[in-house]
CSV table of C-alpha atoms and ligand atoms in Angstrom, one decimal:
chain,number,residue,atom,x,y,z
M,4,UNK,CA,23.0,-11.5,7.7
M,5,UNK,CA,24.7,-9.6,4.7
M,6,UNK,CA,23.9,-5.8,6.3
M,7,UNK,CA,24.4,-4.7,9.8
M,8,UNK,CA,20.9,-5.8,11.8
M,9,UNK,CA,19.1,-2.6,13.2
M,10,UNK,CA,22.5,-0.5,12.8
M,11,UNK,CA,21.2,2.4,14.4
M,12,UNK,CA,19.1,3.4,17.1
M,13,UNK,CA,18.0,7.1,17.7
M,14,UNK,CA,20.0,9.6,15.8
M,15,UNK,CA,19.2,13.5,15.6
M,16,UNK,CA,17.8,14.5,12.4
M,17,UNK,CA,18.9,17.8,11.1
M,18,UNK,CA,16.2,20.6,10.2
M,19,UNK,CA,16.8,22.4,7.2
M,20,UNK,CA,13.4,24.1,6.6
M,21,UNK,CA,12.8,26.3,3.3
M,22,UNK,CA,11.6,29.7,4.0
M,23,UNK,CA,8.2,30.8,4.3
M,24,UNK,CA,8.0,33.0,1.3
M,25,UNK,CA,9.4,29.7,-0.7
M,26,UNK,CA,6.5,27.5,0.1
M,27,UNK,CA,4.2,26.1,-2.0
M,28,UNK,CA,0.9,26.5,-3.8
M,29,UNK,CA,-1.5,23.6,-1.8
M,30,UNK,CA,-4.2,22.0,-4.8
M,31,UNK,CA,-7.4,23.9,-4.9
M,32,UNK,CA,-9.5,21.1,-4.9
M,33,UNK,CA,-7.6,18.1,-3.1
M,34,UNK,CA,-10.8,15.7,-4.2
M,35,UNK,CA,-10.4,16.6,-8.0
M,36,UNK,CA,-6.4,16.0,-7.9
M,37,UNK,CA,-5.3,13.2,-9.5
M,38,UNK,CA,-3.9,10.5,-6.5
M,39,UNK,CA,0.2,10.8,-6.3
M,40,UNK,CA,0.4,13.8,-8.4
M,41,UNK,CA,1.3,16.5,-5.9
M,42,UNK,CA,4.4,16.4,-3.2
M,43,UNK,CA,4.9,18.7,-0.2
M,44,UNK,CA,7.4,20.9,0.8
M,45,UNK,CA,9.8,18.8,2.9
M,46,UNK,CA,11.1,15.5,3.1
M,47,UNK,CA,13.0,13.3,5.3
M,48,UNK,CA,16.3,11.1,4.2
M,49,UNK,CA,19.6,9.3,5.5
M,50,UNK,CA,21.8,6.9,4.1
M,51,UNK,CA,23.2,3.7,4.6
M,52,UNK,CA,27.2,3.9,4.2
M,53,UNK,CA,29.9,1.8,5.8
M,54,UNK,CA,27.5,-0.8,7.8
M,55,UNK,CA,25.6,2.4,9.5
M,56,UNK,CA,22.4,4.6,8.7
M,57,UNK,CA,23.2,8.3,8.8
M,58,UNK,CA,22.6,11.7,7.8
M,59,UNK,CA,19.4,11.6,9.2
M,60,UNK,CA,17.4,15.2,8.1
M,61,UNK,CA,14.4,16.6,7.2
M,62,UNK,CA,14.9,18.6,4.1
M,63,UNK,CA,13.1,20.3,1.2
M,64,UNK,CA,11.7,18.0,-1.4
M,65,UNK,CA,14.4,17.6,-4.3
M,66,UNK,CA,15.8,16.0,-7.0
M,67,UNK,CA,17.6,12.5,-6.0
M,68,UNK,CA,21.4,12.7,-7.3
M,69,UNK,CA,22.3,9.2,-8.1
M,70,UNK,CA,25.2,7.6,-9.9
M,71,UNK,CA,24.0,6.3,-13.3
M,72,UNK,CA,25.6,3.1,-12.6
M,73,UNK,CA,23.1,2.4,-8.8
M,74,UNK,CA,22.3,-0.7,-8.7
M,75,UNK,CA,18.4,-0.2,-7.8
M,76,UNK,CA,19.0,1.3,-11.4
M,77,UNK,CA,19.6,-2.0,-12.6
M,78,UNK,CA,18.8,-5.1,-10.6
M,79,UNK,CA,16.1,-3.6,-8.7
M,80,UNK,CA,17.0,-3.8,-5.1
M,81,UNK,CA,14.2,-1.3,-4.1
M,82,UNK,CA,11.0,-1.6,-2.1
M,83,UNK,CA,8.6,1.0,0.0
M,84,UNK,CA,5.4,1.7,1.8
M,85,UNK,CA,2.1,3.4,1.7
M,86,UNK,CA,0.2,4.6,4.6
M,87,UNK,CA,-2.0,7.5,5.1
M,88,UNK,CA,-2.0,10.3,7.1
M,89,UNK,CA,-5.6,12.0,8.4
M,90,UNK,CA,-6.2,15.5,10.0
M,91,UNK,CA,-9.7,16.0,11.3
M,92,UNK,CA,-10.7,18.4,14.0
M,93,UNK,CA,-7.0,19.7,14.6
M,94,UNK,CA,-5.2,16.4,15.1
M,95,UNK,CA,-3.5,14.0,12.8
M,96,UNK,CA,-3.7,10.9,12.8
M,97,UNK,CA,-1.7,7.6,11.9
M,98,UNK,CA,-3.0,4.0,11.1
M,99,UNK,CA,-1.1,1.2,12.5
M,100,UNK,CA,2.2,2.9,11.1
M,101,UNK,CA,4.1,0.4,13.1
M,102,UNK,CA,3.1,-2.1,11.2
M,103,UNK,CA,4.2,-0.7,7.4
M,104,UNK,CA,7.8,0.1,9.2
M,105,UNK,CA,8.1,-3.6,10.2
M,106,UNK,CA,6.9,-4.9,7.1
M,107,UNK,CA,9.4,-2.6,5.2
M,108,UNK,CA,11.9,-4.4,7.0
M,109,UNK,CA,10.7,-7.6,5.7
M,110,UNK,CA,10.7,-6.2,2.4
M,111,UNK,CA,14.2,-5.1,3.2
M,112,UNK,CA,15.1,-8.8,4.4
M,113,UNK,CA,13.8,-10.8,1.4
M,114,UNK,CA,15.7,-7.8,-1.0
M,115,UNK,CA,19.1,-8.6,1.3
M,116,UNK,CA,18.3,-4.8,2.2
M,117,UNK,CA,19.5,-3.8,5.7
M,118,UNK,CA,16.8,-3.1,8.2
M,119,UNK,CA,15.6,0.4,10.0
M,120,UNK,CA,14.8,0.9,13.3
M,121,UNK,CA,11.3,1.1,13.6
M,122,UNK,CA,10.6,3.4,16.8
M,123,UNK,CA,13.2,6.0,14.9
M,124,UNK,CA,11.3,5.9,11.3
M,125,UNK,CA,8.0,6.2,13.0
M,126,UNK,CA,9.6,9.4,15.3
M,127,UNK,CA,11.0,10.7,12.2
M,128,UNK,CA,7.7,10.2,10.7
M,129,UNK,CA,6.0,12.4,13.0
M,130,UNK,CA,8.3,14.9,12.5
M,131,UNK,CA,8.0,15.1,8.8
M,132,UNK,CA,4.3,15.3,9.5
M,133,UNK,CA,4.6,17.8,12.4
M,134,UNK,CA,6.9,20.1,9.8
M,135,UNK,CA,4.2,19.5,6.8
M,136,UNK,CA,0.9,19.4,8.8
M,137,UNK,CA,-0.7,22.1,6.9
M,138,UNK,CA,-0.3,19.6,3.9
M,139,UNK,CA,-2.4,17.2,5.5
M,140,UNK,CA,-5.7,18.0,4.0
M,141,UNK,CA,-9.2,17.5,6.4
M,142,UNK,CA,-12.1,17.3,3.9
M,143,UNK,CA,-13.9,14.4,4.1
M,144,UNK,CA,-12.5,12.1,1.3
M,145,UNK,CA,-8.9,12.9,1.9
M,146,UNK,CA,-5.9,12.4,3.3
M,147,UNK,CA,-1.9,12.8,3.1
M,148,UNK,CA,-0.2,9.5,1.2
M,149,UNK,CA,2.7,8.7,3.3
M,150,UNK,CA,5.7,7.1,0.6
M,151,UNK,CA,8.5,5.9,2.3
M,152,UNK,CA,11.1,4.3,0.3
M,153,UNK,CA,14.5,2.4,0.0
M,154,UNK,CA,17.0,2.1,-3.1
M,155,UNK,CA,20.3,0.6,-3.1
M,156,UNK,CA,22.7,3.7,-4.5
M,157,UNK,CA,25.6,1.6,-4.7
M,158,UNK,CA,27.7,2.5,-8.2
M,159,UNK,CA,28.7,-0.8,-9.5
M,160,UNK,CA,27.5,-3.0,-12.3
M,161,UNK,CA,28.2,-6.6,-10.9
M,162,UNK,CA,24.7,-8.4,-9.5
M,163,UNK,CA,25.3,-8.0,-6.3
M,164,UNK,CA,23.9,-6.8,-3.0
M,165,UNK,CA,23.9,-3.1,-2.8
M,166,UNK,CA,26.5,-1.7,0.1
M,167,UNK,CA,25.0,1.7,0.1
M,168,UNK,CA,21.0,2.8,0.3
M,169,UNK,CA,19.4,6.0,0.5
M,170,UNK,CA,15.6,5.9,2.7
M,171,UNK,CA,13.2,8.7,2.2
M,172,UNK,CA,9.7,9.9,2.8
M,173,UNK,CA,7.9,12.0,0.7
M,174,UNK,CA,4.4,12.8,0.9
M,175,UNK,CA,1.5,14.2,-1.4
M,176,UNK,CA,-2.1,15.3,-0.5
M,177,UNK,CA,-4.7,13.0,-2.1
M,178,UNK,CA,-8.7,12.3,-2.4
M,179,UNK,CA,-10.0,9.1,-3.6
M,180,UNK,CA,-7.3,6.6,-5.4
M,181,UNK,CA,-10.0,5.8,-8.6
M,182,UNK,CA,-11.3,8.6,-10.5
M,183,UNK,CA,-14.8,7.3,-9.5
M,184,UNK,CA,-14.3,7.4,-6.1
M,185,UNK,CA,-16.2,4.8,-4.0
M,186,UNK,CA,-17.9,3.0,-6.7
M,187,UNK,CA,-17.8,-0.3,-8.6
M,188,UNK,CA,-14.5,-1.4,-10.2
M,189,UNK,CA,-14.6,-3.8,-13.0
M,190,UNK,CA,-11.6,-6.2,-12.6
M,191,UNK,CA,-10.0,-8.4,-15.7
M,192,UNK,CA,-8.8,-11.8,-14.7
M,193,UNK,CA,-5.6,-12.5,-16.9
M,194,UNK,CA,-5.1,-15.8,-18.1
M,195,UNK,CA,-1.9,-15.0,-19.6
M,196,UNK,CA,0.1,-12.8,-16.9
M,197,UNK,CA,0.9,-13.5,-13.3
M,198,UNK,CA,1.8,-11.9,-10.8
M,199,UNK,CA,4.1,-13.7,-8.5
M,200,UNK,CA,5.3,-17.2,-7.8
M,201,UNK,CA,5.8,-18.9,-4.5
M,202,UNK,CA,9.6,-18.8,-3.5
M,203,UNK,CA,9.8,-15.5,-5.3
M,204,UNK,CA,9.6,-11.2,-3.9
M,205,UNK,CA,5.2,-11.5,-4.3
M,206,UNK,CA,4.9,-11.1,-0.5
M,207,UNK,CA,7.7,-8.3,-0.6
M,208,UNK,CA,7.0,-4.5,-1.1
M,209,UNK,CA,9.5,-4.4,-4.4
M,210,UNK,CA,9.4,-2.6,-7.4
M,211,UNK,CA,9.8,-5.2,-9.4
M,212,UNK,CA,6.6,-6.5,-8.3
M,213,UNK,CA,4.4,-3.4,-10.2
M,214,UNK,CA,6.7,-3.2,-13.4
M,215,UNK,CA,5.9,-6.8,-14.3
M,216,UNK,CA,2.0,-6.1,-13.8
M,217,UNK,CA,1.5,-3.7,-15.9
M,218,UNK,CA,1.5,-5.3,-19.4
M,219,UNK,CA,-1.4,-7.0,-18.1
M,220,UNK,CA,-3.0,-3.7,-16.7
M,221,UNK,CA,-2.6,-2.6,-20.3
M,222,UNK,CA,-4.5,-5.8,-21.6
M,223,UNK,CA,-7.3,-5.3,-18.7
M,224,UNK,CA,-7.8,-1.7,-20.1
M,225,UNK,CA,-7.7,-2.3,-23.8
M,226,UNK,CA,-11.6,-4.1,-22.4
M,227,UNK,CA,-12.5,-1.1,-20.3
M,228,UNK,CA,-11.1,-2.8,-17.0
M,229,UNK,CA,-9.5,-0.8,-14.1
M,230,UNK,CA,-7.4,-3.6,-12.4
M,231,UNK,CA,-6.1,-7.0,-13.2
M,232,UNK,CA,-7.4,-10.1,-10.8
M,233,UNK,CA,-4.1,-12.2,-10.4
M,234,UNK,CA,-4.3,-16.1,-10.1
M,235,UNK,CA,-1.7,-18.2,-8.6
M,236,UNK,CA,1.2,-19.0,-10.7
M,237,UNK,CA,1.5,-22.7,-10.5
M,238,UNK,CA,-2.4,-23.7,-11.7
M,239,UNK,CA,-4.0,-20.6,-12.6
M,240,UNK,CA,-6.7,-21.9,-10.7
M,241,UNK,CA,-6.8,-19.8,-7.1
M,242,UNK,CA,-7.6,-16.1,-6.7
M,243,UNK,CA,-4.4,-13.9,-5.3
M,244,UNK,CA,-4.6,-10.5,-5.3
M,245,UNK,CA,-6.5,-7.6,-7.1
M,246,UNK,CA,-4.4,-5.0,-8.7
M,247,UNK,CA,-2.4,-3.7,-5.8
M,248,UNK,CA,-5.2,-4.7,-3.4
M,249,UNK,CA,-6.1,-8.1,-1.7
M,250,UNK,CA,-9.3,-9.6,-2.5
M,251,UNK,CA,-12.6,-10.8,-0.4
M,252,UNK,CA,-15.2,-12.5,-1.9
M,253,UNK,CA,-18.7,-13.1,-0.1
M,254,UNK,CA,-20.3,-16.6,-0.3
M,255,UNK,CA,-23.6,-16.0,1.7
M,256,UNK,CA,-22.5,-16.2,4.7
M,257,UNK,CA,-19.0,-16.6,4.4
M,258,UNK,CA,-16.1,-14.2,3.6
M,259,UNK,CA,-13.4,-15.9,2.6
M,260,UNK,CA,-9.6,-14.2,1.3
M,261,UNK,CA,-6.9,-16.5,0.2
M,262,UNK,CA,-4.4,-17.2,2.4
M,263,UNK,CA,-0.7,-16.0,2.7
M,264,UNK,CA,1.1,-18.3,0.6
M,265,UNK,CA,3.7,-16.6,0.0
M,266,UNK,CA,3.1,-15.0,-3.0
M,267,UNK,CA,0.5,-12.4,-1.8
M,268,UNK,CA,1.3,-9.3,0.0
M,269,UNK,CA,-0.1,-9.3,3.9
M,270,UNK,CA,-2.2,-6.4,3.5
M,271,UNK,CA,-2.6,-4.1,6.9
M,272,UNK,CA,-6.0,-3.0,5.6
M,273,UNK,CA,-6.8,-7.0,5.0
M,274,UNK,CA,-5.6,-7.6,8.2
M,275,UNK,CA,-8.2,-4.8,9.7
M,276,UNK,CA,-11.2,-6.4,7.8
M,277,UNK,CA,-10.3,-9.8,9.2
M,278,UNK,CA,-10.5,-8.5,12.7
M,279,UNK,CA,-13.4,-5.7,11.9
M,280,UNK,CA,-15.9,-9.2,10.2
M,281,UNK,CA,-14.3,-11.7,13.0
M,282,UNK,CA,-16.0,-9.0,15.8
M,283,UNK,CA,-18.7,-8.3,14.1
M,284,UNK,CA,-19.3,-12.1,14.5
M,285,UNK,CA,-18.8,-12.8,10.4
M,286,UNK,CA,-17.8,-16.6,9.4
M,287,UNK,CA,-14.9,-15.2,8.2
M,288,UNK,CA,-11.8,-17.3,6.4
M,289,UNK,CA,-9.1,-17.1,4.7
M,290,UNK,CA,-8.2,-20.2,2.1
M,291,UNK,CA,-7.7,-21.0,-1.2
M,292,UNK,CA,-10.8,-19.6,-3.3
M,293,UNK,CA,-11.0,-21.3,-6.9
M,294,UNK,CA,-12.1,-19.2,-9.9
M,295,UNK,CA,-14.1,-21.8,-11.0
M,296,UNK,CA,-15.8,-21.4,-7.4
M,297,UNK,CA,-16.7,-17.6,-8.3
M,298,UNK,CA,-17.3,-18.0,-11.2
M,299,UNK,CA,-19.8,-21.2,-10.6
M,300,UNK,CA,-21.2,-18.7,-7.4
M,301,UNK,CA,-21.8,-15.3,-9.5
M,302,UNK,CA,-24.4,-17.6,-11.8
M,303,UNK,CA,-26.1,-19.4,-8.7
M,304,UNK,CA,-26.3,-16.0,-6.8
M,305,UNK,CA,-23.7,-17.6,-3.6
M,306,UNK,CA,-21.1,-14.9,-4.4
M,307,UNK,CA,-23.0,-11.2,-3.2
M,308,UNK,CA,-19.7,-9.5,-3.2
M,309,UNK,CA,-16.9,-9.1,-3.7
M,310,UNK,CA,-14.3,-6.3,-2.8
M,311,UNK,CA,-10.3,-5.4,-2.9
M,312,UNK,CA,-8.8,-3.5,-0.3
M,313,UNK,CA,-5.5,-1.8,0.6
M,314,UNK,CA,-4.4,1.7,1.9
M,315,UNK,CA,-4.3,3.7,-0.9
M,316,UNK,CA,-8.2,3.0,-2.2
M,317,UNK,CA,-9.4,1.4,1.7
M,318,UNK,CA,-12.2,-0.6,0.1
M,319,UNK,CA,-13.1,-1.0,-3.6
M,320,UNK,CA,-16.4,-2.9,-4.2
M,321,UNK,CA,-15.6,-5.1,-7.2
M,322,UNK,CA,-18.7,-4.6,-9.9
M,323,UNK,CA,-17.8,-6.9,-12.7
M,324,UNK,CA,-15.5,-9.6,-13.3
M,325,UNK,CA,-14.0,-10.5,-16.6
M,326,UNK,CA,-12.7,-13.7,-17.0
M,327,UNK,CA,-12.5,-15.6,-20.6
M,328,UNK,CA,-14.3,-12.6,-22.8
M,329,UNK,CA,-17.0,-13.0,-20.8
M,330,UNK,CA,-18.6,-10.5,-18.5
M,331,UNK,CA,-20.1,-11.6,-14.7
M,332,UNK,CA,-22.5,-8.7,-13.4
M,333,UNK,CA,-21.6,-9.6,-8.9
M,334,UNK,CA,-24.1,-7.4,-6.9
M,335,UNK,CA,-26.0,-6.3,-10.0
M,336,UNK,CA,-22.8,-3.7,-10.4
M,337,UNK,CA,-23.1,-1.9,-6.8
M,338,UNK,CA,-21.6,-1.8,-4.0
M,339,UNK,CA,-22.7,-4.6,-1.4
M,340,UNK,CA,-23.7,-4.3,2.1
M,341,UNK,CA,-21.0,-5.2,3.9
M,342,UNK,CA,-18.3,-3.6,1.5
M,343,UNK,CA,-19.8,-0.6,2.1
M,344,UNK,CA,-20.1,-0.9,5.9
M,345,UNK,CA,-16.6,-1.9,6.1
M,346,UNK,CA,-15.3,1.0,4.3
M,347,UNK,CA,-17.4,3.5,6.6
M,348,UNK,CA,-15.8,1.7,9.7
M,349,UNK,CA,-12.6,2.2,8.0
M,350,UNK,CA,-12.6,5.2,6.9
M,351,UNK,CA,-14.3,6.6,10.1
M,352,UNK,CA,-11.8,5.1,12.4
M,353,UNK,CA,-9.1,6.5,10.3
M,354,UNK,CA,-9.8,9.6,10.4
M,355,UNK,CA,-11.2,9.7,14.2
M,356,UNK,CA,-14.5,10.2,13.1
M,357,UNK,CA,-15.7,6.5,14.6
M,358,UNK,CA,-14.6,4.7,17.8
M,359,UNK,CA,-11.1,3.3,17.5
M,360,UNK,CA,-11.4,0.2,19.6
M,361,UNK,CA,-8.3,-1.6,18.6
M,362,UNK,CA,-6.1,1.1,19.2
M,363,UNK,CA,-5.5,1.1,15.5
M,364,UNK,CA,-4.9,4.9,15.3
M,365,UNK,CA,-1.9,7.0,16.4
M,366,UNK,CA,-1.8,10.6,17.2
M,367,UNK,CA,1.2,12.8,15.7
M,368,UNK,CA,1.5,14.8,18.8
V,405,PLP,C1,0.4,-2.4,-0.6
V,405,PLP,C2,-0.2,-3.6,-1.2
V,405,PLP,C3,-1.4,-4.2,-0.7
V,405,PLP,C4,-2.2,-3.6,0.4
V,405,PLP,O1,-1.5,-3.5,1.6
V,405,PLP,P1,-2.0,-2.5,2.7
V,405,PLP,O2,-1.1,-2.7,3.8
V,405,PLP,O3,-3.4,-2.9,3.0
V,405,PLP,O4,-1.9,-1.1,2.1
V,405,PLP,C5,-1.9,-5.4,-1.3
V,405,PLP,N1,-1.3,-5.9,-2.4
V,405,PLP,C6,-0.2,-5.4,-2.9
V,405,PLP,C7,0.5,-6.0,-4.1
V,405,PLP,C8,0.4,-4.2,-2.4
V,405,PLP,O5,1.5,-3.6,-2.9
């Protein structure tokens, strides 16, 4: 282990709050805002110097002051999380954010990061969000986007691992992730781009990972396409991921999502959908999917959906498919049965308004 493992437990974390009159203005209209676009008030940091996290606060929202010479600057030691805050009928709730703090220390693992301790970034989580809760918005359709996120600040231009890291989480009020809201995407297979190889950071949270798909995001919306379906690297044969999303794709009766290879990022929300079908008594699976397989099943009527999903859009019903400048129409262009019921369980268990069986949701108390 390069970094110190879990170099600190509990620490206190100092309140510097900005005064009332300093505030500011909250969006009109959360659902017309465009997603990411909007930050609160506060925000929580602390830094990782000498082997130890410290300096632990909740603070106002600022400007980071980095050396020009960090190293997240130039070799991209950086990763991060998204999760989503709810507040409906005066409480707020969390979904599984255990699980994105463990899985950031995964990132922070494969990036030769050090780790957090996950009981203090989830208390210091709840903090933040006690501090900010009138930023957490309660219309149907809405939520508070939870970004927290780790850079290497070390000043130093040899490739190396980072000694120093700053952690922080920010958070901005959103409404639905695509300007449409929750209707049909059309997804653009690229032939020419992918998106991660076996062996490399694809199953890591890393910056890296988004600045080398967007040339191909650019190509998928030169043809009028929202989001790039990624094949795997080696054959460019087997479905991976959609845009920032994992992908399902309904054969009859099956649902079927590749597995984790590697290369794919271990969605929470795919996770959820695995256990929400498995209960509902779904022939649910997850192996490798062939586009020829889709493609074969769109023209034979097999494949009746077909749907990404992830925190920041939950479930996006996929409309159309664009593979070789050719067009494929999958549940005439609307959103299928079950893609729709599994974003109303979702959504409703998320924000409290449906039954939480699984113990999925945590309160901020
Ligand atoms: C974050 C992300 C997902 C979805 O993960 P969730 O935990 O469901 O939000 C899927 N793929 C990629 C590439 C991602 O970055």
């Amino acid at each position: 282990m390069y970094h110190t493992k879990n170099a600190v437990g509990y620490m206190n974390i100092k309140m510097n709050l900005t005064s009332s009159d300093n505030l500011k203005q909250k969006p009109a209209d959360i659902l017309k805002t465009p997603f990411g676009t909007v930050f609160s008030d506060h925000m929580f940091s602390m830094e990782y110097l000498g082997g130890q996290w410290k300096g632990a606060s909740i603070h106002p929202y600022r400007d980071l002051s980095l050396n020009p010479a960090a190293l997240c600057l130039h070799y991209g030691q950086g990763i991060f999380e998204g999760m989503k805050a709810y507040h409906r009928g005066g409480r707020t709730l969390l979904f599984r954010p255990e699980r994105n703090f463990i899985r950031l220390n995964e990132s922070a693992t494969r990036m030769v990061m050090p780790e957090i301790d996950t009981d203090f970034a989830l208390s210091a989580l709840k903090k933040l969000l006690k501090v900010e809760s009138d930023w957490v918005p309660d219309v149907h359709g809405s939520s508070l986007y939870i970004r927290p996120t780790m850079i290497g600040t070390e000043a130093r231009l040899g490739v190396k691992p980072s000694d120093e890291y700053l952690f922080y989480i920010i958070l901005s009020p959103v409404g639905p992730y695509f300007r449409e809201g929750f209707s049909p995407v059309k997804i653009f297979l690229s032939t020419e781009h992918v998106r991660a190889v076996k062996g490399g950071v694809g199953a890591a949270k890393t910056m890296g990972n988004y600045a080398a798909g967007l040339l191909a995001g650019v190509k998928a919306a030169d043809v009028g396409h929202s989001q790039v379906l990624w094949m795997d690297a080696l054959e460019h044969k087997y479905l991976e991921e959609v845009g920032t999303m994992n992908i399902f794709v309904k054969f009859d009766d099956e649902l079927a999502t590749p597995p984790l290879s590697g290369s794919i990022l271990s969605g929470i929300t795919r996770d959820s959908v695995l256990t929400l079908t498995k209960d509902m008594g779904f022939n649910v699976v997850e192996r490798k999917i062939s586009i020829d397989e889709v493609i074969e099943g769109i023209a034979s009527g097999k494949v009746t959906e077909m749907f990404g999903c992830g925190t920041a859009a939950i479930i996006a019903p996929v409309g159309s498919l664009w593979f070789k400048n050719k067009s494929y129409t999958i549940s005439d262009g609307n959103t299928g049965e079950l893609t729709q019921h599994l974003f109303d369980e979702l959504t409703g268990i998320q924000s409290g308004e449906r039954e939480d069986p699984y113990g999925w949701v945590v309160e901020v108390d």
